[in-house]
Amino acid sequence: MTSINDQVADLLRAGRSIAHIITTLHVSYARVRAVRDQLGIPRNKPGSKPESVEETFRRRTIPTDDGHLLWPTTDYHIKTVEGAAISAGRYAFGQKYGRRPVGKVQAGCGVPRCVHPDHVEDQPMRQQYAAIFGRAA
């Protein structure tokens, strides 16, 4: 039969929160903290877990009925887990074309704040379209 401290240790190693352990095993906060300290397991930092750029992009974009994907604010930056930032348009471009964009990324559809991967264009694409169709790059 395993002791309560062993059960606490198992749950801590599994990444369970102190609140979960207290509720599940009906033990005190002091006991869980003591076992955690004895094992040398660091305290969990409060707040949400970091999410990937893809998760942030999917969570923040707003699909429209006419096929666009809007970014909700004029701040297009998505923070990466590593702490860097990438614009939503550059991320969408990379997902569609499998390469880094050259120059500024813009919505070729003309809809402000649209970051749909099928709608974003980089500078060489705009220049090519301008050469073919005569529109401004």
Coordinates of C-alpha atoms in Angstrom, one line a residue:
M1 CA 0.0 0.0 0.0
T2 CA 1.4 3.4 -1.0
S3 CA 1.6 6.2 1.5
I4 CA -0.2 9.5 1.1
N5 CA 3.1 11.2 0.5
D6 CA 3.9 8.7 -2.3
Q7 CA 0.6 9.4 -3.9
V8 CA 1.2 13.2 -3.6
A9 CA 4.6 12.7 -5.1
D10 CA 3.2 10.7 -8.0
L11 CA 0.6 13.4 -8.8
L12 CA 3.3 16.1 -8.5
R13 CA 5.5 14.3 -11.0
A14 CA 2.6 13.9 -13.3
G15 CA 2.3 17.7 -13.4
R16 CA -1.0 18.0 -11.4
S17 CA -1.7 21.3 -9.6
I18 CA -1.7 21.6 -5.9
A19 CA -5.4 22.4 -5.9
H20 CA -6.1 19.1 -7.8
I21 CA -4.0 17.1 -5.4
I22 CA -5.6 18.6 -2.3
T23 CA -9.1 17.9 -3.8
T24 CA -8.3 14.4 -5.0
L25 CA -6.4 13.1 -1.9
H26 CA -8.0 15.3 0.7
V27 CA -4.6 16.5 2.1
S28 CA -3.5 19.9 3.3
Y29 CA -1.6 22.5 1.3
A30 CA 1.2 22.2 3.7
R31 CA 1.6 18.5 3.0
V32 CA 1.7 18.9 -0.7
R33 CA 4.1 21.8 -0.5
A34 CA 6.4 19.8 1.9
V35 CA 6.5 16.8 -0.6
R36 CA 7.1 19.1 -3.5
D37 CA 10.0 20.8 -1.7
Q38 CA 11.4 17.5 -0.6
L39 CA 11.4 16.3 -4.2
G40 CA 12.9 19.5 -5.5
I41 CA 10.0 20.1 -7.9
P42 CA 9.7 23.8 -8.8
R43 CA 6.5 25.7 -8.1
N44 CA 4.2 26.2 -11.1
K45 CA 4.0 29.8 -12.2
P46 CA 0.5 31.2 -12.3
G47 CA -1.1 32.1 -15.6
S48 CA -1.8 30.4 -18.8
K49 CA 0.6 28.1 -20.5
P50 CA 2.4 29.4 -23.5
E51 CA 0.7 28.6 -26.8
S52 CA 2.2 28.1 -30.2
V53 CA 2.0 30.8 -32.9
E54 CA -0.5 28.5 -34.8
E55 CA -2.7 28.2 -31.7
T56 CA -2.6 32.0 -31.2
F57 CA -3.4 32.6 -34.9
R58 CA -6.3 30.2 -34.8
R59 CA -7.7 31.6 -31.6
R60 CA -7.5 35.2 -32.5
T61 CA -8.6 35.2 -36.2
I62 CA -12.2 35.9 -37.0
P63 CA -13.7 34.1 -40.1
T64 CA -16.2 36.0 -42.1
D65 CA -19.2 34.7 -44.1
D66 CA -17.5 35.8 -47.4
G67 CA -14.3 33.8 -46.9
H68 CA -12.0 36.2 -45.2
L69 CA -10.0 35.7 -42.0
L70 CA -9.8 39.0 -40.0
W71 CA -7.2 39.9 -37.4
P72 CA -9.2 41.6 -34.6
T73 CA -6.8 44.5 -33.9
T74 CA -4.3 46.8 -35.7
D75 CA -1.5 45.1 -33.7
Y76 CA -0.7 42.2 -35.9
H77 CA 2.1 40.7 -33.8
I78 CA 1.9 37.2 -32.3
K79 CA 4.4 36.5 -29.6
T80 CA 6.3 33.2 -30.0
V81 CA 6.9 30.8 -27.2
E82 CA 10.6 31.9 -27.3
G83 CA 9.5 35.5 -26.8
A84 CA 10.0 36.8 -30.3
A85 CA 7.2 38.2 -32.4
I86 CA 5.9 37.6 -35.9
S87 CA 3.1 39.4 -37.7
A88 CA -0.1 37.5 -38.4
G89 CA 0.3 38.2 -42.1
R90 CA 3.8 36.9 -42.3
Y91 CA 2.8 33.8 -40.4
A92 CA -0.2 33.2 -42.8
F93 CA 2.1 33.7 -45.8
G94 CA 4.6 31.2 -44.5
Q95 CA 1.8 28.6 -44.0
K96 CA 0.5 29.0 -47.5
Y97 CA 3.8 29.3 -49.5
G98 CA 6.3 27.5 -47.3
R99 CA 8.8 30.3 -47.4
R100 CA 9.5 33.6 -45.7
P101 CA 7.9 36.6 -47.4
V102 CA 10.0 39.2 -49.0
G103 CA 9.1 42.8 -48.0
K104 CA 5.8 43.8 -46.6
V105 CA 2.9 41.3 -46.5
Q106 CA -0.5 42.7 -47.4
A107 CA -4.0 41.4 -48.1
G108 CA -4.3 41.0 -51.8
C109 CA -8.1 40.8 -51.5
G110 CA -8.3 44.5 -50.4
V111 CA -10.1 43.7 -47.1
P112 CA -8.5 45.5 -44.2
R113 CA -7.0 43.3 -41.6
C114 CA -7.5 40.1 -43.7
V115 CA -4.8 37.5 -42.9
H116 CA -6.3 34.5 -44.7
P117 CA -3.4 32.5 -46.1
D118 CA -4.9 32.4 -49.5
H119 CA -5.3 36.2 -49.5
V120 CA -1.9 37.5 -48.4
E121 CA 0.8 38.6 -50.8
D122 CA 4.5 39.7 -50.4
Q123 CA 6.2 42.4 -52.4
P124 CA 7.4 40.2 -55.4
M125 CA 3.9 38.9 -55.8
R126 CA 2.5 42.4 -55.9
Q127 CA 5.2 43.5 -58.4
Q128 CA 4.4 40.5 -60.6
Y129 CA 0.7 41.2 -60.6
A130 CA 1.4 44.9 -61.4
A131 CA 3.5 43.9 -64.3
I132 CA 0.8 41.6 -65.7
F133 CA -2.3 43.5 -64.8
G134 CA -1.0 47.0 -64.5
R135 CA -2.1 47.6 -61.0
A136 CA 0.0 49.4 -58.4
A137 CA 2.4 47.4 -56.3

